Amino acid sequence: MFASLKALPADPILGLLAKYREDTNPKKIDLGVGVYKNEAGETTVLDCVKKAEQHRTDTETSKVYIGPTGSSLFNDEMAKLIFGQDHKVLNENRARTVSTPGGTGALRVAAEFIKSCKAGATIWVSNPTWANHTGLFEAAGLTVKTYPYYDHENKNLDFDGMLAALKQVSADDAVLLHACCHNPSGMDLTVEQWQQVAEVAKLVGFMPVLDMAYQGFGQGLDEDAFGLRLMAESVNEMIVCSSCSKNFGLYRERIGACTIIGESSLSVDIANSVLLSVVRVIYSMPPAHGAALVETILSSDELRNEWYRELQTMRDRINGNRQLLVDKLVENGVTRDFSFITRQAGMFSFLGITPEQVQQLQDEYSIYMVGSSRMSIAGIAKCNVDYLAQSIAKVL
Ligand code: LMR
């Protein structure tokens, strides 16, 4: 059976990781996959996670099956983190959360759930979007269409284009929106723009699917959830896919959550039964370890406060790197305006160079970024930014 298979190219993001690891140049810089790195270029385990892990080792009494929903404490804590303590959908008991294997698992569950609502449904994604969104949704049998989002020429949002496209969407389509820290552009909607998008969602009646993989990496935990919370107030039905990979640094634990909001407590219970049957036939039940760590942190005042501080350190370092790179480019005689990088948020920005220049940076300088010139800003450090700016200057 395997004989008919043709080899596929490596994943555009994960493939870079392997190449970077093999590179022996001591000056190599990894701006590829979206993982947080400290000044030393390391992705260490958060202190609050270490403590939660110790607590779990000391107190865990069983490894028995957890069930398709996952841990209810984790699910409740995640819902409060996403919506805030006092959101209407929580007060009205209209949200149901399941733990999932990472944010990707949440998206796949959401896609299969949408298919259960309507076979062959269309989901609209931003142009551009995370490289895995399209493949993931198509693999679940959805039709993927795009709405304009990032204007590469002006390094800004094509908001008029976005709004015009969303007004044309059908009422029984789904629309994927990045809640914050847009991946790959770093260009987020303003408060006013979220208000307009929420108005259109309400008017048209499409179902928003909010992908929140970077809560806390942009402006702050509440600020980053503004658009999502507003949208949840405006529409009757919505899906949220969230991830603990980045903000808890739990990348390899694979823990995220899929939350559905229904029109009423009764209708969301019916929908939830479908969601659970979707989970059962894909992976049966989510992994428990990451969820146990997150629930331990979020339900302890001490660990939660420690997490806030560690998250702020990560956020501040990334935002500082944005300014640092722009300053160093100027210092190295680059006259092209890169100041847009400081107006973007989260882990990524497009540098805005050609695929050939991206390849040249990789081949000649061992600097790795995605072919679209998406840079993971966390890979910049005081010790490599001069070399990075000089190399970019040469390639330009
Ligand atoms: C990224 O976009 O680099 C991250 O979300 C990691 C991934 O799985 O692609």
Tab-separated table of C-alpha atoms and ligand atoms in Angstrom:
chain	number	residue	atom	x	y	z
A	1	MET	CA	0.000	0.000	0.000
A	2	PHE	CA	2.838	2.398	0.808
A	3	ALA	CA	4.230	1.994	-2.724
A	4	SER	CA	1.809	4.566	-4.123
A	5	LEU	CA	2.968	7.297	-1.731
A	6	LYS	CA	4.995	10.318	-2.824
A	7	ALA	CA	7.294	11.963	-0.287
A	8	LEU	CA	6.044	15.333	0.948
A	9	PRO	CA	8.208	18.366	1.696
A	10	ALA	CA	8.921	19.129	5.369
A	11	ASP	CA	6.439	21.384	7.176
A	12	PRO	CA	7.357	25.034	6.426
A	13	ILE	CA	7.686	25.853	10.137
A	14	LEU	CA	8.730	22.595	11.821
A	15	GLY	CA	11.141	21.732	8.983
A	16	LEU	CA	13.185	24.833	9.881
A	17	LEU	CA	13.728	23.547	13.398
A	18	ALA	CA	15.473	20.418	12.097
A	19	LYS	CA	17.658	22.467	9.724
A	20	TYR	CA	18.594	24.892	12.481
A	21	ARG	CA	19.584	22.050	14.833
A	22	GLU	CA	21.888	20.577	12.184
A	23	ASP	CA	23.607	23.901	11.425
A	24	THR	CA	27.092	24.031	13.025
A	25	ASN	CA	27.653	27.794	12.568
A	26	PRO	CA	28.154	29.196	16.104
A	27	LYS	CA	26.499	32.444	15.011
A	28	LYS	CA	23.252	30.758	13.884
A	29	ILE	CA	19.994	32.438	14.883
A	30	ASP	CA	16.616	30.722	15.105
A	31	LEU	CA	13.735	33.026	14.196
A	32	GLY	CA	11.642	30.113	12.924
A	33	VAL	CA	9.200	28.235	15.098
A	34	GLY	CA	7.165	30.299	17.576
A	35	VAL	CA	8.669	29.398	20.916
A	36	TYR	CA	9.747	31.828	23.611
A	37	LYS	CA	13.486	32.031	24.248
A	38	ASN	CA	15.311	33.892	27.004
A	39	GLU	CA	18.390	36.083	26.481
A	40	ALA	CA	20.537	32.946	26.422
A	41	GLY	CA	18.430	31.486	23.624
A	42	GLU	CA	16.942	28.832	25.897
A	43	THR	CA	13.321	27.770	26.332
A	44	THR	CA	13.349	26.890	30.009
A	45	VAL	CA	10.533	25.515	32.196
A	46	LEU	CA	8.686	28.281	34.083
A	47	ASP	CA	9.307	28.321	37.856
A	48	CYS	CA	5.562	28.167	38.562
A	49	VAL	CA	5.351	25.071	36.353
A	50	LYS	CA	8.255	23.432	38.214
A	51	LYS	CA	6.424	24.004	41.501
A	52	ALA	CA	3.121	22.744	40.108
A	53	GLU	CA	4.915	19.650	38.844
A	54	GLN	CA	6.362	18.958	42.275
A	55	HIS	CA	2.910	19.374	43.782
A	56	ARG	CA	1.486	16.923	41.273
A	57	THR	CA	4.163	14.337	41.949
A	58	ASP	CA	3.440	14.634	45.657
A	59	THR	CA	-0.339	14.466	45.436
A	60	GLU	CA	-1.333	12.447	42.355
A	61	THR	CA	-2.999	9.226	43.399
A	62	SER	CA	-4.202	7.637	40.155
A	63	LYS	CA	-3.572	7.447	36.429
A	64	VAL	CA	-7.062	6.197	35.667
A	65	TYR	CA	-8.861	7.453	32.526
A	66	ILE	CA	-9.959	11.075	32.738
A	67	GLY	CA	-12.841	11.045	30.205
A	68	PRO	CA	-13.298	13.015	26.946
A	69	THR	CA	-13.979	16.330	28.742
A	70	GLY	CA	-10.659	16.261	30.576
A	71	SER	CA	-10.284	17.841	34.002
A	72	SER	CA	-13.279	19.946	35.000
A	73	LEU	CA	-11.116	22.153	37.254
A	74	PHE	CA	-8.821	22.934	34.323
A	75	ASN	CA	-11.815	23.603	32.068
A	76	ASP	CA	-13.390	25.985	34.590
A	77	GLU	CA	-10.134	27.843	35.201
A	78	MET	CA	-9.522	28.158	31.454
A	79	ALA	CA	-13.022	29.545	30.889
A	80	LYS	CA	-12.376	32.218	33.548
A	81	LEU	CA	-9.007	33.038	32.013
A	82	ILE	CA	-10.513	33.388	28.561
A	83	PHE	CA	-13.700	35.289	29.398
A	84	GLY	CA	-12.759	36.973	32.677
A	85	GLN	CA	-14.508	36.251	35.996
A	86	ASP	CA	-17.818	37.915	35.297
A	87	HIS	CA	-18.638	37.444	31.635
A	88	LYS	CA	-22.206	37.133	30.461
A	89	VAL	CA	-21.673	33.724	28.819
A	90	LEU	CA	-20.419	32.287	32.117
A	91	ASN	CA	-23.182	33.921	34.163
A	92	GLU	CA	-25.765	32.585	31.706
A	93	ASN	CA	-24.154	29.123	31.767
A	94	ARG	CA	-23.794	29.139	27.965
A	95	ALA	CA	-20.181	27.944	27.636
A	96	ARG	CA	-18.770	24.396	27.707
A	97	THR	CA	-15.034	23.715	27.676
A	98	VAL	CA	-13.128	20.522	26.932
A	99	SER	CA	-9.388	20.029	27.434
A	100	THR	CA	-7.595	19.240	24.173
A	101	PRO	CA	-4.156	18.087	23.039
A	102	GLY	CA	-2.743	21.592	22.480
A	103	GLY	CA	-4.260	24.450	20.516
A	104	THR	CA	-3.979	22.386	17.344
A	105	GLY	CA	-6.119	19.679	18.963
A	106	ALA	CA	-8.669	22.345	19.888
A	107	LEU	CA	-8.796	23.567	16.294
A	108	ARG	CA	-9.210	20.066	14.915
A	109	VAL	CA	-11.999	19.303	17.395
A	110	ALA	CA	-13.640	22.602	16.448
A	111	ALA	CA	-13.367	21.730	12.748
A	112	GLU	CA	-14.917	18.280	13.244
A	113	PHE	CA	-17.644	19.836	15.374
A	114	ILE	CA	-18.432	22.390	12.641
A	115	LYS	CA	-18.621	19.507	10.164
A	116	SER	CA	-21.153	17.815	12.454
A	117	CYS	CA	-23.218	21.027	12.394
A	118	LYS	CA	-22.997	21.275	8.611
A	119	ALA	CA	-21.226	18.832	6.284
A	120	GLY	CA	-18.854	20.639	3.910
A	121	ALA	CA	-19.180	23.928	5.810
A	122	THR	CA	-16.970	26.831	4.780
A	123	ILE	CA	-14.543	28.455	7.163
A	124	TRP	CA	-12.979	31.804	6.303
A	125	VAL	CA	-9.406	32.442	7.437
A	126	SER	CA	-7.330	35.603	7.287
A	127	ASN	CA	-4.911	36.092	4.414
A	128	PRO	CA	-2.297	35.320	5.593
A	129	THR	CA	-2.847	32.942	8.493
A	130	TRP	CA	-0.913	30.325	10.479
A	131	ALA	CA	0.510	27.868	7.932
A	132	ASN	CA	-1.282	24.911	9.559
A	133	HIS	CA	-4.805	26.376	9.637
A	134	THR	CA	-5.729	25.569	6.055
A	135	GLY	CA	-4.389	22.004	6.050
A	136	LEU	CA	-5.976	21.291	9.389
A	137	PHE	CA	-9.438	22.504	8.390
A	138	GLU	CA	-9.309	20.843	4.973
A	139	ALA	CA	-8.237	17.563	6.590
A	140	ALA	CA	-11.467	17.733	8.600
A	141	GLY	CA	-13.468	18.171	5.385
A	142	LEU	CA	-14.189	21.911	5.632
A	143	THR	CA	-13.946	24.269	2.678
A	144	VAL	CA	-11.409	27.014	3.394
A	145	LYS	CA	-11.741	30.502	1.950
A	146	THR	CA	-9.752	33.623	2.792
A	147	TYR	CA	-10.587	37.214	3.690
A	148	PRO	CA	-8.060	40.050	3.208
A	149	TYR	CA	-6.105	40.890	6.347
A	150	TYR	CA	-2.500	42.071	6.060
A	151	ASP	CA	-1.434	44.635	3.500
A	152	HIS	CA	2.210	43.707	2.807
A	153	GLU	CA	2.863	46.917	0.922
A	154	ASN	CA	1.726	49.295	3.653
A	155	LYS	CA	2.711	46.963	6.526
A	156	ASN	CA	-0.720	47.473	7.972
A	157	LEU	CA	-4.149	45.893	8.196
A	158	ASP	CA	-6.329	45.850	5.117
A	159	PHE	CA	-9.249	46.526	7.397
A	160	ASP	CA	-11.606	47.838	4.725
A	161	GLY	CA	-10.948	44.718	2.650
A	162	MET	CA	-11.504	42.504	5.670
A	163	LEU	CA	-14.784	44.114	6.638
A	164	ALA	CA	-16.102	44.122	3.077
A	165	ALA	CA	-15.306	40.392	2.736
A	166	LEU	CA	-16.917	39.507	6.075
A	167	LYS	CA	-20.107	41.252	5.011
A	168	GLN	CA	-20.330	38.801	2.079
A	169	VAL	CA	-19.946	35.661	4.199
A	170	SER	CA	-22.981	33.354	4.509
A	171	ALA	CA	-24.848	33.042	7.778
A	172	ASP	CA	-23.985	29.349	7.989
A	173	ASP	CA	-20.236	29.857	7.437
A	174	ALA	CA	-17.604	29.988	10.161
A	175	VAL	CA	-14.987	32.752	10.357
A	176	LEU	CA	-11.648	32.198	12.057
A	177	LEU	CA	-10.290	35.251	13.879
A	178	HIS	CA	-6.968	35.478	15.720
A	179	ALA	CA	-7.869	36.759	19.183
A	180	CYS	CA	-4.471	38.455	19.615
A	181	CYS	CA	-0.860	38.361	18.412
A	182	HIS	CA	-1.848	37.546	14.843
A	183	ASN	CA	0.262	34.709	13.496
A	184	PRO	CA	2.105	35.411	11.167
A	185	SER	CA	1.769	39.201	10.829
A	186	GLY	CA	1.746	40.485	14.441
A	187	MET	CA	-0.935	42.941	13.282
A	188	ASP	CA	-3.900	42.992	15.649
A	189	LEU	CA	-7.278	44.694	15.425
A	190	THR	CA	-7.766	47.846	17.503
A	191	VAL	CA	-10.634	48.170	19.996
A	192	GLU	CA	-12.687	50.100	17.420
A	193	GLN	CA	-11.965	47.548	14.719
A	194	TRP	CA	-13.056	44.687	16.994
A	195	GLN	CA	-16.280	46.580	17.630
A	196	GLN	CA	-16.905	46.817	13.906
A	197	VAL	CA	-16.116	43.139	13.287
A	198	ALA	CA	-18.413	42.123	16.148
A	199	GLU	CA	-21.176	44.268	14.612
A	200	VAL	CA	-20.730	42.529	11.261
A	201	ALA	CA	-20.723	39.085	12.912
A	202	LYS	CA	-23.998	39.925	14.617
A	203	LEU	CA	-25.518	41.357	11.455
A	204	VAL	CA	-24.442	38.565	9.104
A	205	GLY	CA	-24.889	35.769	11.625
A	206	PHE	CA	-21.744	33.773	10.793
A	207	MET	CA	-20.123	31.756	13.548
A	208	PRO	CA	-16.873	33.238	14.863
A	209	VAL	CA	-14.087	30.794	15.738
A	210	LEU	CA	-11.553	32.576	17.912
A	211	ASP	CA	-8.027	31.169	17.923
A	212	MET	CA	-6.249	32.343	21.064
A	213	ALA	CA	-2.787	30.799	21.118
A	214	TYR	CA	-0.911	33.740	22.650
A	215	GLN	CA	-3.027	35.208	25.447
A	216	GLY	CA	-0.726	37.415	27.542
A	217	PHE	CA	1.996	37.760	24.906
A	218	GLY	CA	0.619	40.974	23.369
A	219	GLN	CA	-0.522	43.667	25.818
A	220	GLY	CA	-1.654	41.593	28.818
A	221	LEU	CA	-4.027	38.756	29.719
A	222	ASP	CA	-7.190	40.896	29.784
A	223	GLU	CA	-6.170	43.285	27.009
A	224	ASP	CA	-5.415	40.358	24.684
A	225	ALA	CA	-8.856	38.876	25.335
A	226	PHE	CA	-10.745	42.119	24.653
A	227	GLY	CA	-11.908	41.232	21.133
A	228	LEU	CA	-12.827	37.692	22.091
A	229	ARG	CA	-14.889	38.844	25.089
A	230	LEU	CA	-16.628	41.477	23.017
A	231	MET	CA	-17.442	38.961	20.307
A	232	ALA	CA	-18.815	36.522	22.904
A	233	GLU	CA	-21.152	39.263	24.148
A	234	SER	CA	-22.330	40.068	20.628
A	235	VAL	CA	-23.202	36.698	19.106
A	236	ASN	CA	-25.262	33.696	20.139
A	237	GLU	CA	-22.882	30.972	19.068
A	238	MET	CA	-19.103	30.938	18.999
A	239	ILE	CA	-16.099	28.640	19.396
A	240	VAL	CA	-12.838	29.442	21.175
A	241	CYS	CA	-9.670	27.430	20.637
A	242	SER	CA	-7.026	28.247	23.197
A	243	SER	CA	-3.541	27.008	23.887
A	244	CYS	CA	-1.323	26.776	26.972
A	245	SER	CA	1.768	26.050	24.883
A	246	LYS	CA	3.124	29.585	24.808
A	247	ASN	CA	1.835	31.421	27.873
A	248	PHE	CA	2.603	28.511	30.234
A	249	GLY	CA	5.589	27.316	28.186
A	250	LEU	CA	3.978	23.859	28.046
A	251	TYR	CA	4.746	23.255	24.379
A	252	ARG	CA	5.411	19.521	24.532
A	253	GLU	CA	2.729	18.726	27.108
A	254	ARG	CA	0.105	19.403	24.438
A	255	ILE	CA	-2.561	21.174	26.423
A	256	GLY	CA	-5.219	23.552	25.168
A	257	ALA	CA	-8.973	23.916	25.310
A	258	CYS	CA	-11.951	24.076	22.994
A	259	THR	CA	-14.872	26.119	24.300
A	260	ILE	CA	-18.257	26.297	22.633
A	261	ILE	CA	-20.806	28.985	23.414
A	262	GLY	CA	-24.455	28.274	22.654
A	263	GLU	CA	-27.621	30.298	22.500
A	264	SER	CA	-28.881	28.795	25.761
A	265	SER	CA	-27.712	26.441	28.465
A	266	LEU	CA	-29.883	23.716	26.963
A	267	SER	CA	-28.679	24.140	23.379
A	268	VAL	CA	-25.034	24.202	24.445
A	269	ASP	CA	-25.533	20.970	26.389
A	270	ILE	CA	-26.815	19.323	23.215
A	271	ALA	CA	-23.895	20.763	21.249
A	272	ASN	CA	-21.498	19.594	23.944
A	273	SER	CA	-22.696	16.003	23.588
A	274	VAL	CA	-21.733	16.223	19.911
A	275	LEU	CA	-18.386	17.790	20.829
A	276	LEU	CA	-17.647	14.898	23.198
A	277	SER	CA	-18.511	12.325	20.540
A	278	VAL	CA	-16.083	14.125	18.193
A	279	VAL	CA	-13.345	13.848	20.823
A	280	ARG	CA	-14.106	10.169	21.448
A	281	VAL	CA	-13.533	9.147	17.843
A	282	ILE	CA	-10.344	11.173	17.341
A	283	TYR	CA	-8.257	10.657	20.483
A	284	SER	CA	-10.793	9.453	23.062
A	285	MET	CA	-9.494	11.642	25.910
A	286	PRO	CA	-7.002	14.465	26.286
A	287	PRO	CA	-3.626	14.112	28.039
A	288	ALA	CA	-3.927	15.034	31.717
A	289	HIS	CA	-0.498	16.196	32.811
A	290	GLY	CA	-0.413	19.703	31.312
A	291	ALA	CA	-3.975	20.363	32.449
A	292	ALA	CA	-3.061	19.374	36.012
A	293	LEU	CA	-0.176	21.860	36.000
A	294	VAL	CA	-2.286	24.710	34.628
A	295	GLU	CA	-5.162	24.104	37.055
A	296	THR	CA	-2.722	23.959	39.970
A	297	ILE	CA	-1.223	27.312	38.960
A	298	LEU	CA	-4.512	29.041	38.233
A	299	SER	CA	-6.225	27.872	41.412
A	300	SER	CA	-3.394	28.941	43.748
A	301	ASP	CA	-2.993	32.673	44.483
A	302	GLU	CA	0.719	32.258	45.008
A	303	LEU	CA	1.458	30.282	41.836
A	304	ARG	CA	-0.916	32.375	39.771
A	305	ASN	CA	0.902	35.563	40.816
A	306	GLU	CA	4.220	33.959	40.038
A	307	TRP	CA	2.891	33.007	36.603
A	308	TYR	CA	1.730	36.615	35.979
A	309	ARG	CA	5.272	37.796	36.708
A	310	GLU	CA	6.902	35.195	34.498
A	311	LEU	CA	4.451	35.911	31.685
A	312	GLN	CA	5.182	39.615	31.981
A	313	THR	CA	8.911	38.921	31.716
A	314	MET	CA	8.326	37.002	28.483
A	315	ARG	CA	6.035	39.710	27.106
A	316	ASP	CA	8.397	42.545	27.992
A	317	ARG	CA	11.368	40.778	26.453
A	318	ILE	CA	9.564	40.226	23.156
A	319	ASN	CA	8.306	43.807	23.014
A	320	GLY	CA	11.807	45.059	23.896
A	321	ASN	CA	13.268	42.952	21.075
A	322	ARG	CA	11.005	44.704	18.591
A	323	GLN	CA	12.491	48.107	19.405
A	324	LEU	CA	15.993	46.669	19.699
A	325	LEU	CA	15.939	45.228	16.184
A	326	VAL	CA	14.556	48.416	14.643
A	327	ASP	CA	17.245	50.509	16.417
A	328	LYS	CA	20.033	48.162	15.339
A	329	LEU	CA	18.891	48.213	11.713
A	330	VAL	CA	19.109	52.011	11.749
A	331	GLU	CA	22.534	51.827	13.454
A	332	ASN	CA	23.730	49.561	10.673
A	333	GLY	CA	22.798	52.036	7.981
A	334	VAL	CA	19.523	50.480	6.839
A	335	THR	CA	17.418	53.298	5.400
A	336	ARG	CA	14.263	51.275	4.735
A	337	ASP	CA	11.634	51.978	7.397
A	338	PHE	CA	11.162	48.980	9.689
A	339	SER	CA	9.398	50.891	12.464
A	340	PHE	CA	6.191	48.957	11.736
A	341	ILE	CA	7.760	46.074	13.729
A	342	THR	CA	7.323	48.108	16.927
A	343	ARG	CA	3.631	48.678	16.171
A	344	GLN	CA	2.935	44.939	15.928
A	345	ALA	CA	2.382	42.525	18.805
A	346	GLY	CA	3.182	39.036	19.967
A	347	MET	CA	5.647	36.505	18.740
A	348	PHE	CA	5.791	37.375	15.031
A	349	SER	CA	6.266	39.996	12.344
A	350	PHE	CA	7.004	39.788	8.660
A	351	LEU	CA	10.384	41.344	7.939
A	352	GLY	CA	9.048	42.093	4.472
A	353	ILE	CA	11.967	40.745	2.396
A	354	THR	CA	11.763	38.413	-0.611
A	355	PRO	CA	11.886	34.594	-0.359
A	356	GLU	CA	15.296	34.770	-2.100
A	357	GLN	CA	16.599	37.108	0.592
A	358	VAL	CA	15.184	34.802	3.294
A	359	GLN	CA	17.072	31.912	1.656
A	360	GLN	CA	20.243	33.994	1.454
A	361	LEU	CA	20.023	34.787	5.168
A	362	GLN	CA	19.773	31.074	5.827
A	363	ASP	CA	22.475	29.894	3.401
A	364	GLU	CA	25.066	32.596	4.008
A	365	TYR	CA	24.396	33.751	7.570
A	366	SER	CA	22.658	30.791	9.267
A	367	ILE	CA	19.666	32.962	10.128
A	368	TYR	CA	16.444	30.968	10.014
A	369	MET	CA	12.987	32.412	9.412
A	370	VAL	CA	9.913	31.140	7.537
A	371	GLY	CA	9.996	31.662	3.733
A	372	SER	CA	7.331	34.354	3.980
A	373	SER	CA	9.925	36.331	6.056
A	374	ARG	CA	7.964	35.676	9.247
A	375	MET	CA	10.340	36.159	12.166
A	376	SER	CA	9.878	34.782	15.655
A	377	ILE	CA	10.858	37.912	17.583
A	378	ALA	CA	11.687	35.912	20.735
A	379	GLY	CA	14.747	34.477	18.967
A	380	ILE	CA	16.412	37.916	19.009
A	381	ALA	CA	18.802	38.597	21.895
A	382	LYS	CA	21.290	41.304	22.861
A	383	CYS	CA	24.104	38.912	21.959
A	384	ASN	CA	22.883	38.220	18.408
A	385	VAL	CA	21.042	41.372	17.351
A	386	ASP	CA	24.157	43.116	15.942
A	387	TYR	CA	24.962	40.115	13.746
A	388	LEU	CA	21.296	39.884	12.751
A	389	ALA	CA	21.012	43.571	11.809
A	390	GLN	CA	24.328	43.493	9.914
A	391	SER	CA	23.276	40.382	7.986
A	392	ILE	CA	19.897	41.884	7.088
A	393	ALA	CA	21.666	45.080	5.972
A	394	LYS	CA	23.942	43.055	3.686
A	395	VAL	CA	21.091	41.064	2.186
A	396	LEU	CA	19.071	44.210	1.544
B	1	LMR	C1	4.344	28.601	15.047
B	1	LMR	O1	3.516	29.155	14.327
B	1	LMR	O2	5.569	28.686	14.861
B	1	LMR	C2	3.873	27.815	16.243
B	1	LMR	O3	2.510	27.939	16.392
B	1	LMR	C3	4.329	26.413	16.221
B	1	LMR	C4	3.655	25.570	15.196
B	1	LMR	O4	3.159	24.509	15.560
B	1	LMR	O5	3.642	25.928	14.014
